[in-house]
XYZ file of C-alpha atoms in Angstrom:
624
model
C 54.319 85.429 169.996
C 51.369 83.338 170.347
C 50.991 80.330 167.999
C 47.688 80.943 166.381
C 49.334 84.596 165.138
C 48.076 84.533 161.516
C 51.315 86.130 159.775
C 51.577 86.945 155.630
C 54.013 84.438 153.840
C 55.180 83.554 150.756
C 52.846 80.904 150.577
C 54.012 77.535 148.290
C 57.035 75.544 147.705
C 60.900 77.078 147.652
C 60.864 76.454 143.912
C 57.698 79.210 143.284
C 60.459 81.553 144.415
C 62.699 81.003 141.772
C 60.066 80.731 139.361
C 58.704 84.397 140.030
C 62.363 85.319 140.110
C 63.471 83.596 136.649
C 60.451 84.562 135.527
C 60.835 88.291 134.673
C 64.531 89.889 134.117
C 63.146 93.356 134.023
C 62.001 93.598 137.199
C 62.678 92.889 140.892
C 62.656 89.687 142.815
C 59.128 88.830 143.518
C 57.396 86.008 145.627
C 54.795 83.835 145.144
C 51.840 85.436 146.846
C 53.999 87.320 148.305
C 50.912 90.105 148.073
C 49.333 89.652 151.020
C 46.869 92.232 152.447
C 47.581 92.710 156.322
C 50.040 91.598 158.484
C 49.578 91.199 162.232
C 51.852 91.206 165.047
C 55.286 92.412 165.251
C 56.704 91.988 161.771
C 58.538 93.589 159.479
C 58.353 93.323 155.287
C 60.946 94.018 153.372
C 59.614 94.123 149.174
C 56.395 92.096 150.235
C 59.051 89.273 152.245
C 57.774 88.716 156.019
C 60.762 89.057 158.028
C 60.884 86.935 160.960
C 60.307 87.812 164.491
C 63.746 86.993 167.244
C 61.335 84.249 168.744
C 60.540 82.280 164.830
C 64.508 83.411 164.456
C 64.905 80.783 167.061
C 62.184 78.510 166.658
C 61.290 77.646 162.720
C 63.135 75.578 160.822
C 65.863 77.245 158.217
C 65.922 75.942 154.529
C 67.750 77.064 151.870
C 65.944 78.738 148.668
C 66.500 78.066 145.217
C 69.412 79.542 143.160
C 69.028 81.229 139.437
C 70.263 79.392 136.825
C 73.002 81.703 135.967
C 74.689 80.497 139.389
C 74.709 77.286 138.067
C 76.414 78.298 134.737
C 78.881 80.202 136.480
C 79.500 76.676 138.664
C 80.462 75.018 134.892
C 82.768 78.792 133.920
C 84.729 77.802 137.264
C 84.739 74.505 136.645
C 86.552 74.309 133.192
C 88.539 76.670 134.697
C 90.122 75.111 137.456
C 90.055 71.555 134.879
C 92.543 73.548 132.940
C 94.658 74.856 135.919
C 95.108 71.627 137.769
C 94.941 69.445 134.879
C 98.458 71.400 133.938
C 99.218 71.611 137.881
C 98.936 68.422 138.598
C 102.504 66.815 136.477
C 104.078 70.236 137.370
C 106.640 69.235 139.883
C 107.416 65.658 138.320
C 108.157 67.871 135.246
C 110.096 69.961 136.883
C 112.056 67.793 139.375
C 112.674 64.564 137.351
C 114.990 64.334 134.160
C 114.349 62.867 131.167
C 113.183 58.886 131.810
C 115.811 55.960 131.031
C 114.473 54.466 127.820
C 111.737 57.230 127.652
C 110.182 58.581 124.038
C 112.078 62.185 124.780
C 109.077 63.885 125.721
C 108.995 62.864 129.568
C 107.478 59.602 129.293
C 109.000 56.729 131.132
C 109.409 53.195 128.962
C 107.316 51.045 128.870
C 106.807 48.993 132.128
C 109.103 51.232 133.983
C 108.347 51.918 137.534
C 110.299 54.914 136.892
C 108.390 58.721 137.225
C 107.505 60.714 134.061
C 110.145 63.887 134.262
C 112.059 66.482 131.881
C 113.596 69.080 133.026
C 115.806 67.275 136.191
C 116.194 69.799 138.393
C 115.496 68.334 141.409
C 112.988 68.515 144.592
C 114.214 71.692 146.185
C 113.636 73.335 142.375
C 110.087 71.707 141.642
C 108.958 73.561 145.128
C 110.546 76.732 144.636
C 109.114 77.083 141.231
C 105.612 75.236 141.711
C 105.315 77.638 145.411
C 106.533 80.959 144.013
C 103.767 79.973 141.015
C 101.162 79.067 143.768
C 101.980 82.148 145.526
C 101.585 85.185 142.331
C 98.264 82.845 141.637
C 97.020 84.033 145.203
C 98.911 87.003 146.149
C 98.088 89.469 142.837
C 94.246 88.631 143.557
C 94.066 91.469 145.888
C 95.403 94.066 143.104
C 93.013 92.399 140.725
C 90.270 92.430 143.392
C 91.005 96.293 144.423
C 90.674 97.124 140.719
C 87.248 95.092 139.591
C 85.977 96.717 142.604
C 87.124 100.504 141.835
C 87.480 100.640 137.634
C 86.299 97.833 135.493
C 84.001 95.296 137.307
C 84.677 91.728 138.491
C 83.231 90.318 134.650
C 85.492 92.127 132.709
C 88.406 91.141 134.765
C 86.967 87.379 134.867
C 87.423 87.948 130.844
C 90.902 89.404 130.593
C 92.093 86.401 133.070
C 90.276 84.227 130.384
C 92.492 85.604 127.473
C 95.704 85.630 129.270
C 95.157 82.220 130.537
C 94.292 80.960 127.031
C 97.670 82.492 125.649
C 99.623 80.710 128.832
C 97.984 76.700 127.970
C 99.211 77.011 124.421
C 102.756 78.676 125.523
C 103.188 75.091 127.832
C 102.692 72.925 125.221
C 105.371 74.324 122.863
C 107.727 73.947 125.694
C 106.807 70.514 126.353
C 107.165 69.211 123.107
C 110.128 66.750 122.125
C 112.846 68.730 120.108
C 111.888 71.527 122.817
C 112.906 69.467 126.033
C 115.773 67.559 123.867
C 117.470 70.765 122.929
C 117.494 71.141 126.997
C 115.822 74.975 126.039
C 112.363 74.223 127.752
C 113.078 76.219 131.058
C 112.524 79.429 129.716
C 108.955 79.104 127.428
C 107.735 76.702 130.321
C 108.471 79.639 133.470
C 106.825 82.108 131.031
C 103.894 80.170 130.709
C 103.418 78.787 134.211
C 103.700 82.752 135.134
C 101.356 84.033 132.867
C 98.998 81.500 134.071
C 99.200 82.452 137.303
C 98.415 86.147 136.401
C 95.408 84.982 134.428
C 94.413 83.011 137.099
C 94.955 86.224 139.610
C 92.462 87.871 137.695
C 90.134 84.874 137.214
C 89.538 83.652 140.728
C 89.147 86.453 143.435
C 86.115 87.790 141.253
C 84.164 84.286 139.710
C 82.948 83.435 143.710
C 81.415 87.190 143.965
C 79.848 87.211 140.743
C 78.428 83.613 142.037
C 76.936 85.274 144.959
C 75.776 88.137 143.347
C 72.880 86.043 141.544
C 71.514 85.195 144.813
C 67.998 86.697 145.225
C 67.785 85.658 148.754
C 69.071 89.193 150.333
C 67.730 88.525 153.976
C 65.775 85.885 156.051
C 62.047 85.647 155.680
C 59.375 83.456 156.406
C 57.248 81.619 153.788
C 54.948 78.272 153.922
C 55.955 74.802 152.763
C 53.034 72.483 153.025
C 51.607 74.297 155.945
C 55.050 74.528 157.394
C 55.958 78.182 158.271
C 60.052 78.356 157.754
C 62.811 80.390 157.015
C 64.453 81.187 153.627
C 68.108 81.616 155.145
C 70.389 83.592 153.031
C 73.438 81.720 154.559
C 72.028 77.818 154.233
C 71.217 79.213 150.025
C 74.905 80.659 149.556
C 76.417 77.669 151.465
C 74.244 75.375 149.318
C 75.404 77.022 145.677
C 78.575 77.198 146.524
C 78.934 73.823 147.722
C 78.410 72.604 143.949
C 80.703 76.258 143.191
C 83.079 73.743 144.961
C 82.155 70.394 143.795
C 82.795 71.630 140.216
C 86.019 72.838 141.066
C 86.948 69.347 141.885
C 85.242 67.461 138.940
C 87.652 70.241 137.222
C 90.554 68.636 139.275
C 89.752 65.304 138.360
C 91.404 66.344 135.120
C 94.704 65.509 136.685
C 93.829 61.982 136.654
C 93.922 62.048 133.128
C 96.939 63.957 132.837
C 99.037 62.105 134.910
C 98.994 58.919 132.740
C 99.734 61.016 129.430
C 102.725 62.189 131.233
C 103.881 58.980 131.529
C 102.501 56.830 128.504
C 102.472 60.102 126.155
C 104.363 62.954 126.897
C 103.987 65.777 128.709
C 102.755 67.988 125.264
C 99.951 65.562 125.364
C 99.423 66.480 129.187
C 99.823 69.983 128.425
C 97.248 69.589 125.473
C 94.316 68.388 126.859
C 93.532 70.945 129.796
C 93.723 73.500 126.727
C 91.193 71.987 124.782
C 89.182 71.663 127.967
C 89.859 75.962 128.110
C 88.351 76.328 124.364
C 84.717 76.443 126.380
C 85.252 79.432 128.258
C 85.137 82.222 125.531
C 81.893 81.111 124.077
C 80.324 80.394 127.797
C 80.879 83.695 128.776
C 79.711 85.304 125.580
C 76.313 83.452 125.905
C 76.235 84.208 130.099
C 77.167 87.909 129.572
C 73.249 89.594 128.571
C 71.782 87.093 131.608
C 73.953 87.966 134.407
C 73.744 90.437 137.634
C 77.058 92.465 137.323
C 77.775 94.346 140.186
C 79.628 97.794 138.153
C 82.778 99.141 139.620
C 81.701 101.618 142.474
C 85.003 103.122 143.924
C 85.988 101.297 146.929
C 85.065 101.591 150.414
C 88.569 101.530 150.808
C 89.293 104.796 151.757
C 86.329 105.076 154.090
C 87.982 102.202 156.069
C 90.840 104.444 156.927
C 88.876 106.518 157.962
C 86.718 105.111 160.195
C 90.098 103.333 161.675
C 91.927 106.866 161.845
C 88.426 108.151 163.997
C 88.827 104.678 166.086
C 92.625 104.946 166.875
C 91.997 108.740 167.471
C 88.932 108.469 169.879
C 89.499 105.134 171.658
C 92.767 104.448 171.574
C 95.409 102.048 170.007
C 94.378 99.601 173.640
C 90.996 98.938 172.516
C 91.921 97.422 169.008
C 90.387 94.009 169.180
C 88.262 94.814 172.193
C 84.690 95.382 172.695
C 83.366 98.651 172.029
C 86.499 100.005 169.562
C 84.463 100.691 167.023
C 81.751 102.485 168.329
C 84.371 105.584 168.666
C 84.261 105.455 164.715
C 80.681 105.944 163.866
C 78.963 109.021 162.579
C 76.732 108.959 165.155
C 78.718 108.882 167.994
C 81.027 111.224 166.697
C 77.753 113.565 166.255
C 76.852 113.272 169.754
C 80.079 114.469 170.582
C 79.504 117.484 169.215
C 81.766 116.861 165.703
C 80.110 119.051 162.792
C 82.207 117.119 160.617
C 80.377 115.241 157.470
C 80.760 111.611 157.046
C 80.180 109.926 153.793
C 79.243 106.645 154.926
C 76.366 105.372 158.192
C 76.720 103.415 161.236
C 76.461 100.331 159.463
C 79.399 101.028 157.182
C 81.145 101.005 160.646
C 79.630 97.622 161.388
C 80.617 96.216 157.776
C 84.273 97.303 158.140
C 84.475 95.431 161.771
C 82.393 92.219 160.451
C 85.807 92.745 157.507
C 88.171 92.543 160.024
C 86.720 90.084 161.676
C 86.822 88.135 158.281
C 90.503 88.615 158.223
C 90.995 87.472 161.659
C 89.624 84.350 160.422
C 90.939 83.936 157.625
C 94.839 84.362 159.159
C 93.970 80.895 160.448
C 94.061 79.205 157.247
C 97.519 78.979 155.818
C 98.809 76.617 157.807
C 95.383 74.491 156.669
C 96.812 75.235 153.654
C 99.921 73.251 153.872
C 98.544 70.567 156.253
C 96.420 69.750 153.013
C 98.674 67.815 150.933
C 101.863 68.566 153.174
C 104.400 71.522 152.772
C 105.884 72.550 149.475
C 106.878 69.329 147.380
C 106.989 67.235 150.364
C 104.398 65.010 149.604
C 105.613 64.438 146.047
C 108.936 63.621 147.434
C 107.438 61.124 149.637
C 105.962 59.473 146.896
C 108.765 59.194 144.912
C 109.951 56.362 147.038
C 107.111 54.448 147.639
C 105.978 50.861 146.206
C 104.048 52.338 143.226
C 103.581 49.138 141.027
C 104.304 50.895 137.694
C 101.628 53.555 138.505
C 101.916 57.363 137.982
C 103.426 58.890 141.723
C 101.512 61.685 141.353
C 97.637 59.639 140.840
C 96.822 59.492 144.001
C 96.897 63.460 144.247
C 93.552 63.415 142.254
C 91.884 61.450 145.501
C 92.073 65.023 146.502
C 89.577 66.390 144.030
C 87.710 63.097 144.097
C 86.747 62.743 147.139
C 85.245 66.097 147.390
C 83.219 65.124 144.510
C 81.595 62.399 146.588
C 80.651 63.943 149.453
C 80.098 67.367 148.968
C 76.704 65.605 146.949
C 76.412 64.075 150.440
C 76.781 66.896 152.200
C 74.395 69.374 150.044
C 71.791 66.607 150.024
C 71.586 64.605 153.465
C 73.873 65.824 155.778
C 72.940 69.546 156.278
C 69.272 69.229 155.544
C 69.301 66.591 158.344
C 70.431 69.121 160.397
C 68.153 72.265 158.985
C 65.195 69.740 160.165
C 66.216 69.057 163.589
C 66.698 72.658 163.667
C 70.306 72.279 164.613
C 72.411 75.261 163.116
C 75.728 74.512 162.617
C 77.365 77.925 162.009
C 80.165 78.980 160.258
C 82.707 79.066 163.054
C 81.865 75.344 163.973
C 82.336 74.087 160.693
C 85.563 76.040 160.175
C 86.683 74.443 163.314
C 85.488 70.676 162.679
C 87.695 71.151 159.066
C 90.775 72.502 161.102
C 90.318 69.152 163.479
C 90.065 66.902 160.412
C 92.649 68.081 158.284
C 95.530 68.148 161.391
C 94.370 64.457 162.279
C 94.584 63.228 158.377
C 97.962 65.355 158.429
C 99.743 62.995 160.928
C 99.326 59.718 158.446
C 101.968 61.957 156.249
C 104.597 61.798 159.006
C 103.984 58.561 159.790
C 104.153 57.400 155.691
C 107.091 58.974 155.288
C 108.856 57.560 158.586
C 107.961 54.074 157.331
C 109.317 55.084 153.795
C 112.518 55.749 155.393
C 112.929 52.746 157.059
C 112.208 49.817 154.006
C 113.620 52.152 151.272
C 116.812 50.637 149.646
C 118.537 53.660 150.367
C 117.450 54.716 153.696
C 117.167 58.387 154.185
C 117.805 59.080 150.919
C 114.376 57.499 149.585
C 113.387 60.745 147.584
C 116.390 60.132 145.156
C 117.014 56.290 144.913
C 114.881 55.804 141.813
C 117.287 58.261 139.880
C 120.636 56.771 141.590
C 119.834 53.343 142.720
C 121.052 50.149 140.209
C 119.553 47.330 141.861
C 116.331 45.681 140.923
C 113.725 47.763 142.846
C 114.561 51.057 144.559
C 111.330 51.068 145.993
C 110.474 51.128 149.519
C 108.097 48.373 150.776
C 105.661 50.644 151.755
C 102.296 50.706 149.602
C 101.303 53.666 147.571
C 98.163 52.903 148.341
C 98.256 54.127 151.950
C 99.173 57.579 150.466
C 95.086 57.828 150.007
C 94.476 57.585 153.392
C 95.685 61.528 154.440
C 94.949 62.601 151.319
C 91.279 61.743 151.681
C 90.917 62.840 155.178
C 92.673 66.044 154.537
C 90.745 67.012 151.276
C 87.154 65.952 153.104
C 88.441 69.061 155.466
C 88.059 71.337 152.578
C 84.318 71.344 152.221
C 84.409 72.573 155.937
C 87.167 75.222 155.737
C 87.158 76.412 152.155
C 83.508 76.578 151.182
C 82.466 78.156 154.719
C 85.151 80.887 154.085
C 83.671 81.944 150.321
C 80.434 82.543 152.614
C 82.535 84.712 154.927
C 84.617 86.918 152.594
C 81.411 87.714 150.924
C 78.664 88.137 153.322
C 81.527 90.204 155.972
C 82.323 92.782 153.638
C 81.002 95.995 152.448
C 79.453 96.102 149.036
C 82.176 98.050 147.586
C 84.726 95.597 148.749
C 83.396 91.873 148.148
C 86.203 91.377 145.301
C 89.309 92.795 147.382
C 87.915 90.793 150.587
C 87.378 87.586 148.379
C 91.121 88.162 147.572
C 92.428 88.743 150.901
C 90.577 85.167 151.294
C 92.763 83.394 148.744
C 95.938 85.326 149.780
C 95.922 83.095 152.465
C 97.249 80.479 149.889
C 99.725 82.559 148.517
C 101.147 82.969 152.462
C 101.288 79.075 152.572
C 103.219 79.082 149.342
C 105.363 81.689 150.815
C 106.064 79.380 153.743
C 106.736 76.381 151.555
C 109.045 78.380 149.125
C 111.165 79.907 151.961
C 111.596 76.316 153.831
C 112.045 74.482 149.816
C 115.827 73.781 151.071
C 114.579 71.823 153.717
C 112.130 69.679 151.340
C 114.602 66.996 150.573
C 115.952 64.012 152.678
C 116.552 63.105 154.904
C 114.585 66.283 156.740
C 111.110 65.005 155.461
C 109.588 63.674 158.686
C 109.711 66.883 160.126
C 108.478 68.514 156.994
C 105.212 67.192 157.885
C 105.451 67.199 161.575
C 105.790 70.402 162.496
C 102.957 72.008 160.261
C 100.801 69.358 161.979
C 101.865 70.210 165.272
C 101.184 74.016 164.198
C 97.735 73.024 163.004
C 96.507 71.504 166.511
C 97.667 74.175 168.379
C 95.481 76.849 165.644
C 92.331 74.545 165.824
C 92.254 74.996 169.608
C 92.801 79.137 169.341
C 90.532 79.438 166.629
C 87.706 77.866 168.457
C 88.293 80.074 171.502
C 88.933 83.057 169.473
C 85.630 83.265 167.140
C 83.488 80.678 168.578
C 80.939 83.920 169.292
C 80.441 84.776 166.152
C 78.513 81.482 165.393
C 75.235 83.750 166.917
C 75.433 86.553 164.607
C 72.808 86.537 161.799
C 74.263 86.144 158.384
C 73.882 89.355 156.224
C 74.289 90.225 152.758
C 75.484 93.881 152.116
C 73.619 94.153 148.308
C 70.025 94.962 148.171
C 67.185 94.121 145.416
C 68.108 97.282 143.571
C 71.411 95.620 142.740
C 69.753 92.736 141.024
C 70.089 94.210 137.622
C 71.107 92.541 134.360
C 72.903 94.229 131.138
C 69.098 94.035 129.453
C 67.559 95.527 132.525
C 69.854 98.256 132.126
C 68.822 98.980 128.905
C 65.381 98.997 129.801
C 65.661 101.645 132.156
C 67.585 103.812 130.050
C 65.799 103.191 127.568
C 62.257 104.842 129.859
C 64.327 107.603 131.197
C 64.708 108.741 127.109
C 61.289 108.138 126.653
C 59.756 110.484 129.628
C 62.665 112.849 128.546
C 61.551 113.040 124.896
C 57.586 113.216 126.126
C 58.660 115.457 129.087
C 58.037 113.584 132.092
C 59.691 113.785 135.124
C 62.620 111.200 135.332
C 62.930 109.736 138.877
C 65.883 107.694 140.221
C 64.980 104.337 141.758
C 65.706 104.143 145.470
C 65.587 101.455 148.250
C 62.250 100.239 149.478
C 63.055 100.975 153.202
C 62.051 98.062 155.655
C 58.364 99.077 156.825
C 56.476 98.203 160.570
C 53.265 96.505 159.680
């Protein structure tokens, strides 16, 4: 295209466009000056946006467009969330594993001074991982029922609510059972499992459907050009969705930072007092949600695509063959319209493009198989890490602190990220796609991985009890049956590892939403975060091996397994990083509750005064 081609833009700064979004709730997305009388040239508009050509596609510089405010609210519903969740999960195993201190107040504090972990119930390391994986594991595994359902019957808000009130129920359940006459009477077992279960069900409902709903705000449905100072760029859906939820993510972790808190009153306080805190946290959900309710985009259950996806797989299997799966061109046998020229009379209830969502799905879940063993190189397998804390050189502070580095961290540089890092790269015009970052996370978190191995080797060596390290504060009655070895170095992987997050685990919200059909975004989302619940899996069927003197290679291997995945995963998707980034909703999904209303509202009206009622429909892309 020749550069004096006068195009029509949305003509002003990135923050006009949510201005004229904000602006109205009762009607559709609309641009500043986005009214523009001609356009020359090859272009296409799509409700008044320019979309670019393959050459300015190529050539103009990507930036990412302003966010609602409900996004933003929706950050803060996640993040007192997840301040709850790990604020509890965060003393979990030290409750579990350690008994009642020496000299302790009775409700798993240690005495004063002690160097001695907070505990309560004593049942060991190989307990504390079975119980804290299995937990992990429902938290992430039920998602996809909870995910299938939003999607087919009652709507990802509702179920965001329901996990709401059953996760309120479960915070106040945990602090009975951590109280003192509770843990004395040696009866806590049984409240405590119920609760830490019935949290993870709330949270199963909770978490496959709050990044969706996050999404769903977005008004940026696909790439078009507008002018910034003279500048003619592109309003990428991907770099706006990877900029919300990067702070979707940062507030996660201010959320975590909550553990920080709750590790000390688990060893100055009690755990009640642990146990308490997180719940008060939880008292701002209810009313949040009532306010957000009226102001957000919900996306009403439409039956899932689920069943269509059989069926274009049955037509694929059937017409190409079980040797093609994976290969190029197995899923043109599925679509209507090659069925159609081959003479089928049959009629299909879903396009072409249905065919391409469901193989941009798998190819979703190709990628996301990857990510369990990220999963356990993050923080090390099972209770692992905890166990190799246990004999390290704390000082008198809390084993379990240094966790929250995790969370903390991530709240450092994600700001970083968001704010220097990736526009320095939109401005050189250097596109660092999905696959890539995936990739660079993979790299970073096997590296920061090793430093566990090597921590725990050296923990070995200097403890007073040589391989037994993990249980030589409990048996050992000498002076100091702590290694030599520095707690402090414990931040080192843990900071490395959880910097590999912002890569992996923010790229892949982007992923699960964008690769899936509209129908499907929740169960997708879900098959996301069952990727955690395999990890668990892994970690609770190897918890007998989490306990000396086999914790070297409880480390070791996953690490090994994690280089080797990096390396395939590059190889395996590194294509994909040229495929444009597409959004399977459309402006006529941008409706709120009040919206609704209003149209109901007109249809009744031109019924009552006997006007024809028409049914909105798309706004089909036009040639100029």
């Amino acid at each position: 295209m020749d550069a004096t081609t006068t195009i029509a833009t949305a003509r002003g700064s990135i923050g006009d466009i949510r201005t004229s979004h904000d602006a109205s709730g009762k009607e559709l997305p609309v641009y500043a000056n986005s009214d523009s009388a001609n356009v020359e040239g090859d272009h296409e508009t799509f409700h008044g946006l320019v979309l670019p050509t393959e050459e300015e596609k190529s050539t103009l510089r990507r930036v990412a467009g302003k966010m609602p405010a409900s996004c933003y609210y929706l950050c803060a519903v996640e993040f007192a969330e997840r301040a709850s969740y790990y604020g509890c999960n965060q003393v979990y195993k030290n409750f579990i594993r350690g008994p009642l201190p020496r000299g302790g107040n009775g409700a798993g504090a240690a005495a004063p001074g002690s160097k001695i972990p907070a505990g309560a119930l004593g049942m060991g390391s190989v307990v504390a991982t079975a119980m804290t994986e299995a937990f992990k594991f429902l938290a992430y595994a039920l998602p996809v029922f909870f995910g299938w359902l939003a999607d087919t019957k009652y709507g990802r808000f509702k179920m965001i609510c329901w996990g709401v009130g059953i996760c309120g129920l479960a915070h106040i359940l945990m602090i009975i059972s951590a109280l003192p006459p509770i843990l004395q009477s040696g009866n806590a077992i049984g409240p405590f499992a119920l609760s830490l279960y019935m949290l993870s069900i709330g949270a199963a409902q909770f978490k496959p459907n709050i990044s969706p709903t996050v999404m769903d705000q977005s008004p940026h449905k696909v790439a078009h050009v507008i002018e910034v100072n003279g500048e003619k760029v592109i309003v990428d859906p991907e770099e706006s969705i990877n900029g919300v939820m990067l702070w979707f993510y940062l507030l996660i972790n201010v959320g975590a930072c909550f553990g920080i808190p709750t590790t000390y009153l688990a060893k100055i306080v009690g755990y009640w007092a642990a146990y308490l805190i997180p719940t008060i946290l939880y008292l701002m959900l209810p009313p949040l949600l009532w306010y957000l309710s009226p102001r957000l985009i919900k996306q009403p259950p439409g039956g899932s695509d689920l069943g269509n996806v059989f069926k274009v797989l049955g037509d694929c299997f059937r017409y190409g063959g079980i040797k093609k799966f994976g290969r190029h061109g197995f899923w043109e046998a599925g679509k209507p319209s090659v069925r159609a020229a081959a003479g089928t009379t049959k009629v299909y209830e879903y396009d072409d493009q249905f065919v391409e969502d469901v193989r941009r799905t798998f190819q979703a879940c190709g990628i996301f198989l990857f990510t369990p063993i990220f999963f356990i190189n993050d923080g090390g397998l099972g209770a692992a890490a905890n166990a190799l804390t246990v004999g390290m050189q704390t000082n008198g502070v809390p084993n379990d602190l240094l966790d929250n580095l995790n969370s903390v961290s991530i709240v450092i540089v994600v700001p970083i990220m968001n704010h220097i890092i990736y526009p320095l790269l939109r401005r050189y015009g250097i596109k660092w796609g999905a696959i890539s970052r995936m990739t660079f996370g993979f790299a970073l978190c096997t590296i920061g991985s090793v430093g566990f191995s090597i921590l725990q080797y050296y923990v070995y060596q200097t403890s007073p009890c040589g391989y037994n390290a993990t249980t030589c504060p409990d048996t050992f009655l000498g002076d100091d049956p702590l290694s030599t070895v520095s707690y402090g170095l414990y931040a080192i992987p843990i900071v490395i590892t959880a910097i590999a997050e912002i890569f992996v685990n923010v790229t892949a919200y982007g992923i699960a939403y964008s690769r899936s059909p509209k129908n499907m975004k929740g169960l997708v989302s879900s098959i996301n975060l069952f990727m955690t619940a395999i990890a668990a899996a892994i970690g609770l069927a190897t918890a007998p091996a989490i306990q000396d003197p086999y914790l070297i290679w409880a480390f070791a291997g996953p690490t090994i397994a994690g280089g080797v995945c990096t390396v395939v995963f590059w190889f395996t998707f590194k294509h994909l990083d040229k495929e444009e980034f597409v959004i399977n909703t459309d402006f006529s999904d941008m409706k709120r509750d009040s919206d609704r209303e209003s149209d109901a509202e007109a249809a009744d009206n031109k019924v009552l005064s006997g006007s024809p009622v028409t049914t909105p429909t798309k706004v089909a892309v036009e040639k100029s």
